[in-house]
Short mmCIF file of C-alpha atoms in Angstrom, two decimals:
data_model
loop_
_atom_site.label_atom_id
_atom_site.label_comp_id
_atom_site.label_asym_id
_atom_site.label_seq_id
_atom_site.Cartn_x
_atom_site.Cartn_y
_atom_site.Cartn_z
CA MET A 1 14.28 5.12 -6.50
CA LYS A 2 13.39 1.97 -8.43
CA LEU A 3 11.20 -0.52 -6.57
CA SER A 4 13.68 -3.37 -7.11
CA LYS A 5 16.43 -1.41 -5.34
CA VAL A 6 14.13 -0.42 -2.49
CA LEU A 7 13.07 -4.05 -2.05
CA ALA A 8 16.69 -5.14 -1.77
CA ILE A 9 17.57 -2.42 0.74
CA LEU A 10 14.57 -2.92 2.97
CA ILE A 11 14.65 -6.71 3.02
CA LEU A 12 18.27 -6.49 4.21
CA LEU A 13 16.96 -4.46 7.17
CA LEU A 14 14.49 -7.20 8.15
CA SER A 15 16.69 -8.52 10.95
CA SER A 16 16.31 -5.24 12.84
CA ALA A 17 12.77 -4.51 11.73
CA LYS A 18 10.95 -5.99 14.73
CA SER A 19 12.65 -4.02 17.49
CA HIS A 20 9.62 -1.85 18.23
CA ALA A 21 6.68 -2.72 20.49
CA GLY A 22 3.60 -3.44 18.44
CA ILE A 23 4.64 -5.48 15.42
CA ILE A 24 3.04 -6.44 12.12
CA ASN A 25 3.22 -9.92 10.64
CA ILE A 26 1.65 -10.65 7.24
CA ASN A 27 0.67 -14.16 6.20
CA ILE A 28 -0.65 -15.29 2.82
CA THR A 29 -3.37 -17.94 2.73
CA GLY A 30 -5.15 -19.70 -0.13
CA GLY A 31 -3.29 -19.39 -3.39
CA ALA A 32 -5.81 -20.99 -5.74
CA GLY A 33 -4.76 -20.44 -9.34
CA LEU A 34 -1.18 -19.39 -8.50
CA SER A 35 1.87 -21.25 -9.77
CA PRO A 36 4.80 -21.92 -7.37
CA SER A 37 6.82 -19.10 -8.92
CA GLN A 38 3.90 -16.70 -8.55
CA ALA A 39 3.36 -17.76 -4.93
CA ALA A 40 7.05 -17.05 -4.26
CA LEU A 41 6.55 -13.47 -5.45
CA PHE A 42 3.85 -13.05 -2.81
CA GLN A 43 6.40 -13.96 -0.15
CA THR A 44 8.84 -11.41 -1.57
CA ALA A 45 6.10 -8.78 -1.27
CA VAL A 46 5.41 -9.87 2.31
CA ASN A 47 9.11 -9.50 3.12
CA PHE A 48 9.08 -5.99 1.67
CA TRP A 49 6.18 -4.81 3.78
CA ASP A 50 7.42 -6.63 6.88
CA SER A 51 10.74 -4.79 6.62
CA THR A 52 9.13 -1.43 5.83
CA LEU A 53 6.43 -1.39 8.50
CA ILE A 54 8.59 -2.01 11.56
CA GLY A 55 6.02 -1.34 14.24
CA THR A 56 2.65 0.09 15.17
CA GLN A 57 2.26 3.50 16.72
CA GLN A 58 -0.45 2.16 19.02
CA ASN A 59 1.70 -0.71 20.39
CA ILE A 60 -0.87 -3.18 19.06
CA ASP A 61 0.44 -6.39 17.50
CA VAL A 62 -1.06 -6.89 14.04
CA ASN A 63 -1.24 -10.41 12.62
CA MET A 64 -2.63 -9.93 9.13
CA GLU A 65 -3.97 -12.79 7.02
CA ILE A 66 -4.42 -12.13 3.31
CA ALA A 67 -6.34 -14.61 1.17
CA ALA A 68 -4.75 -14.64 -2.30
CA SER A 69 -6.30 -16.13 -5.42
CA ALA A 70 -6.34 -15.86 -9.19
CA PRO A 71 -9.95 -15.90 -10.43
CA ALA A 72 -11.22 -14.77 -13.82
CA ILE A 73 -12.03 -11.05 -13.56
CA ASP A 74 -12.37 -9.36 -16.94
CA GLY A 75 -10.09 -11.16 -19.37
CA PRO A 76 -6.74 -9.89 -20.68
CA GLY A 77 -5.86 -6.28 -19.84
CA ASN A 78 -7.78 -3.57 -17.99
CA VAL A 79 -8.19 -4.82 -14.36
CA LEU A 80 -4.96 -6.58 -13.38
CA GLY A 81 -5.71 -7.08 -9.70
CA GLN A 82 -7.98 -5.95 -6.92
CA ALA A 83 -7.64 -6.03 -3.17
CA GLY A 84 -9.12 -4.77 0.05
CA PRO A 85 -9.33 -5.31 3.82
CA THR A 86 -12.15 -7.36 5.35
CA ARG A 87 -11.49 -7.20 9.09
CA GLY A 88 -9.56 -5.03 11.49
CA THR A 89 -8.69 -4.00 15.01
CA PHE A 90 -10.26 -0.69 15.97
CA TYR A 91 -8.61 1.81 18.30
CA ASP A 92 -9.48 5.35 19.29
CA GLY A 93 -8.74 7.29 16.12
CA GLY A 94 -8.11 4.55 13.59
CA VAL A 95 -7.88 0.88 12.65
CA TYR A 96 -5.31 -1.80 11.87
CA VAL A 97 -6.32 -4.30 9.20
CA THR A 98 -6.10 -7.95 10.29
CA GLN A 99 -7.67 -9.73 7.30
CA GLY A 100 -7.93 -9.00 3.60
CA ILE A 101 -8.37 -10.34 0.09
CA MET A 102 -6.13 -10.07 -2.97
CA GLU A 103 -7.35 -11.23 -6.38
CA PHE A 104 -5.39 -11.24 -9.64
CA ASP A 105 -6.98 -11.84 -12.99
CA THR A 106 -5.91 -15.30 -14.14
CA ALA A 107 -5.86 -13.98 -17.72
CA ASP A 108 -3.10 -11.49 -16.85
CA LEU A 109 -0.93 -13.40 -14.37
CA GLY A 110 1.33 -15.14 -16.87
CA VAL A 111 1.81 -12.02 -18.97
CA LEU A 112 2.71 -9.92 -15.93
CA GLU A 113 5.13 -12.54 -14.68
CA ASN A 114 6.84 -12.86 -18.07
CA ARG A 115 7.21 -9.09 -18.30
CA GLY A 116 8.66 -8.89 -14.80
CA THR A 117 5.89 -6.65 -13.46
CA LEU A 118 3.85 -9.14 -11.39
CA LEU A 119 5.77 -8.37 -8.20
CA ASP A 120 5.00 -4.66 -8.64
CA VAL A 121 1.29 -5.41 -8.89
CA ILE A 122 1.38 -7.73 -5.86
CA VAL A 123 3.18 -5.15 -3.71
CA HIS A 124 0.70 -2.52 -4.92
CA GLU A 125 -2.39 -4.60 -4.09
CA MET A 126 -0.95 -5.63 -0.73
CA ALA A 127 -0.63 -1.93 0.09
CA HIS A 128 -4.38 -1.60 -0.39
CA VAL A 129 -5.05 -4.50 1.96
CA ILE A 130 -2.82 -2.89 4.58
CA GLY A 131 -4.86 0.26 4.19
CA PHE A 132 -3.63 2.63 1.49
CA GLY A 133 -6.75 4.21 0.01
CA THR A 134 -9.09 1.69 1.63
CA ILE A 135 -9.27 2.80 5.28
CA TRP A 136 -8.55 6.52 5.03
CA GLY A 137 -12.13 7.27 6.06
CA PHE A 138 -11.48 5.81 9.53
CA PHE A 139 -8.89 8.51 10.24
CA GLU A 140 -9.60 12.15 10.88
CA ASP A 141 -8.28 14.73 8.43
CA LEU A 142 -6.59 12.30 6.01
CA TYR A 143 -8.77 12.54 2.94
CA VAL A 144 -12.19 13.91 2.02
CA PHE A 145 -13.80 11.74 -0.65
CA ASP A 146 -13.75 13.32 -4.14
CA SER A 147 -11.60 16.24 -2.97
CA GLY A 148 -8.45 14.99 -4.69
CA GLU A 149 -6.44 16.39 -1.76
CA TYR A 150 -4.66 14.00 0.62
CA LEU A 151 -3.76 15.76 3.89
CA GLY A 152 -1.97 13.10 5.97
CA LYS A 153 0.82 14.88 7.83
CA PHE A 154 3.61 12.36 7.27
CA ALA A 155 3.05 11.87 3.54
CA LEU A 156 2.48 15.59 2.97
CA ALA A 157 5.70 16.49 4.77
CA MET A 158 7.60 13.97 2.66
CA TYR A 159 5.91 15.21 -0.53
CA GLN A 160 7.06 18.74 0.33
CA GLU A 161 10.59 17.42 0.92
CA GLU A 162 10.77 15.31 -2.24
CA PHE A 163 8.71 17.13 -4.84
CA ASP A 164 6.97 20.41 -3.97
CA SER A 165 8.00 22.51 -0.99
CA ASN A 166 4.92 24.71 -1.37
CA ALA A 167 2.35 21.90 -1.58
CA SER A 168 -0.65 22.02 0.76
CA PHE A 169 -1.83 18.50 -0.17
CA VAL A 170 -0.77 15.38 -2.07
CA PRO A 171 -2.83 15.00 -5.29
CA ILE A 172 -5.20 12.02 -5.45
CA GLU A 173 -6.50 10.35 -8.63
CA LEU A 174 -10.11 11.26 -9.48
CA ASP A 175 -10.25 9.49 -12.85
CA GLY A 176 -10.43 5.81 -13.70
CA GLY A 177 -13.79 5.05 -12.14
CA PRO A 178 -14.63 3.08 -8.97
CA GLY A 179 -11.67 1.21 -7.56
CA THR A 180 -9.12 3.60 -9.06
CA ALA A 181 -10.42 7.08 -8.21
CA ASN A 182 -10.00 8.27 -4.60
CA GLY A 183 -7.55 5.49 -3.71
CA HIS A 184 -4.28 6.28 -5.54
CA TRP A 185 -1.89 9.12 -6.11
CA ASP A 186 -2.85 11.14 -9.17
CA GLU A 187 -1.30 9.94 -12.41
CA THR A 188 0.06 13.46 -13.04
CA TRP A 189 1.30 14.15 -9.48
CA ALA A 190 4.85 15.42 -9.01
CA GLY A 191 6.04 11.97 -7.94
CA GLY A 192 5.59 10.66 -11.47
CA ARG A 193 3.35 8.08 -13.09
CA PHE A 194 5.76 5.21 -12.34
CA ASP A 195 5.23 5.36 -8.57
CA LEU A 196 3.99 2.19 -6.86
CA LEU A 197 0.71 3.72 -5.68
CA THR A 198 -0.56 5.40 -8.81
CA GLY A 199 -3.66 3.75 -10.24
CA PHE A 200 -2.25 2.55 -13.57
CA LEU A 201 0.65 0.15 -14.07
CA ASP A 202 3.55 1.77 -15.88
CA SER A 203 7.01 0.27 -15.60
CA PRO A 204 9.69 0.47 -14.38
CA THR A 205 7.96 0.93 -11.03
CA THR A 206 9.53 3.32 -8.52
CA ILE A 207 8.62 3.97 -4.91
CA SER A 208 8.83 7.36 -3.24
CA ASN A 209 9.33 8.22 0.40
CA THR A 210 5.97 9.98 0.12
CA THR A 211 4.31 6.65 -0.64
CA LEU A 212 6.02 4.92 2.29
CA ALA A 213 5.24 7.83 4.62
CA ALA A 214 1.53 7.42 3.92
CA PHE A 215 1.61 4.26 6.03
CA ALA A 216 2.72 6.32 9.02
CA ASP A 217 -0.49 8.28 8.50
CA ILE A 218 -2.49 5.09 9.14
CA GLY A 219 -0.67 4.15 12.31
CA TYR A 220 2.55 2.36 11.38
CA ILE A 221 6.18 3.08 12.20
CA VAL A 222 7.92 3.19 8.84
CA LYS A 223 11.58 2.67 7.96
CA LEU A 224 12.64 4.56 4.84
CA PRO A 225 15.39 3.28 2.52
CA ASP A 226 17.75 5.96 3.84
CA GLY A 227 17.37 4.61 7.38
CA ARG A 228 15.07 7.30 8.71
CA ILE A 229 12.18 6.11 10.87
CA ILE A 230 8.89 8.02 10.91
CA GLY A 231 5.92 7.57 13.21
CA ALA A 232 5.70 7.75 17.00
CA ASN A 233 4.44 5.23 19.55
CA ALA A 234 1.29 5.98 21.54
CA PRO A 235 -0.61 3.36 23.61
CA ALA A 236 -4.32 2.72 23.00
CA THR A 237 -7.06 0.15 23.50
CA SER A 238 -8.56 -1.94 20.73
CA ALA A 239 -11.47 -4.15 19.64
CA LEU A 240 -12.17 -6.39 16.65
CA PHE A 241 -14.72 -5.34 14.06
CA ALA A 242 -15.71 -6.20 10.52
CA LEU A 243 -14.80 -3.94 7.59
CA CYS A 244 -16.90 -3.48 4.51
CA VAL A 245 -14.89 -4.90 1.62
CA VAL A 246 -13.66 -2.03 -0.53
CA PHE A 247 -11.72 -3.31 -3.52
CA LEU A 248 -9.15 -1.02 -5.05
CA ILE A 249 -7.81 -2.09 -8.41
CA ARG A 250 -4.82 -1.50 -10.60
CA ARG A 251 -5.47 -1.14 -14.30
CA LYS A 252 -3.37 -1.58 -17.38
CA LEU A 253 -2.27 1.74 -18.80
CA SER A 254 -3.99 2.16 -22.17
#
């Protein structure tokens, strides 16, 4: 399903999205280097994730602050944006991110906006702040670094349903260098190279249920576009701690 259609469906569900104990609220701070129209796209991305992640399995409220900015990174092309978590709430068996950073190369912002792909990149980088590919190491049996085999039960079950009934893992990208390898679905996976969480931007962006289900693997209750809800509540205790900043980046497809 195309990302634009998924955004429309899930944002319409926002009114019922906060019915579960343990909620997530995302707030954007900063904004240096962003135009008003670009800042508005950040809010659209926030609305998408707020309406997709409708609760926390640990009944822990997550108030996430993401500092957004547009510095000079590497000039036009190549690295379009980079993002990662910086602080989180630890519980027995995992972590919820509470602070993060998103940076978009000022040399690429205008081009991406004019092409209509900036929102895709923002939603993608926000996924990394929330935890896709950046906090897998805090969870048991999700992903072994450099294995190329993602084993999270929710995403794997959805991958088997959508793409490959015989799959024993979801393929992870091992190319692209630091920031791309080990943090995205493989460019040649059965979900296709247009999926939101592959490592290289290729439009039109789509979003699979497998991608959304991966957030249930890191502790969220997820509402799919078809109305299904995955993830189960389980109470736990928590404590604040600092995360090492791990930037994951999205590159321009050569």
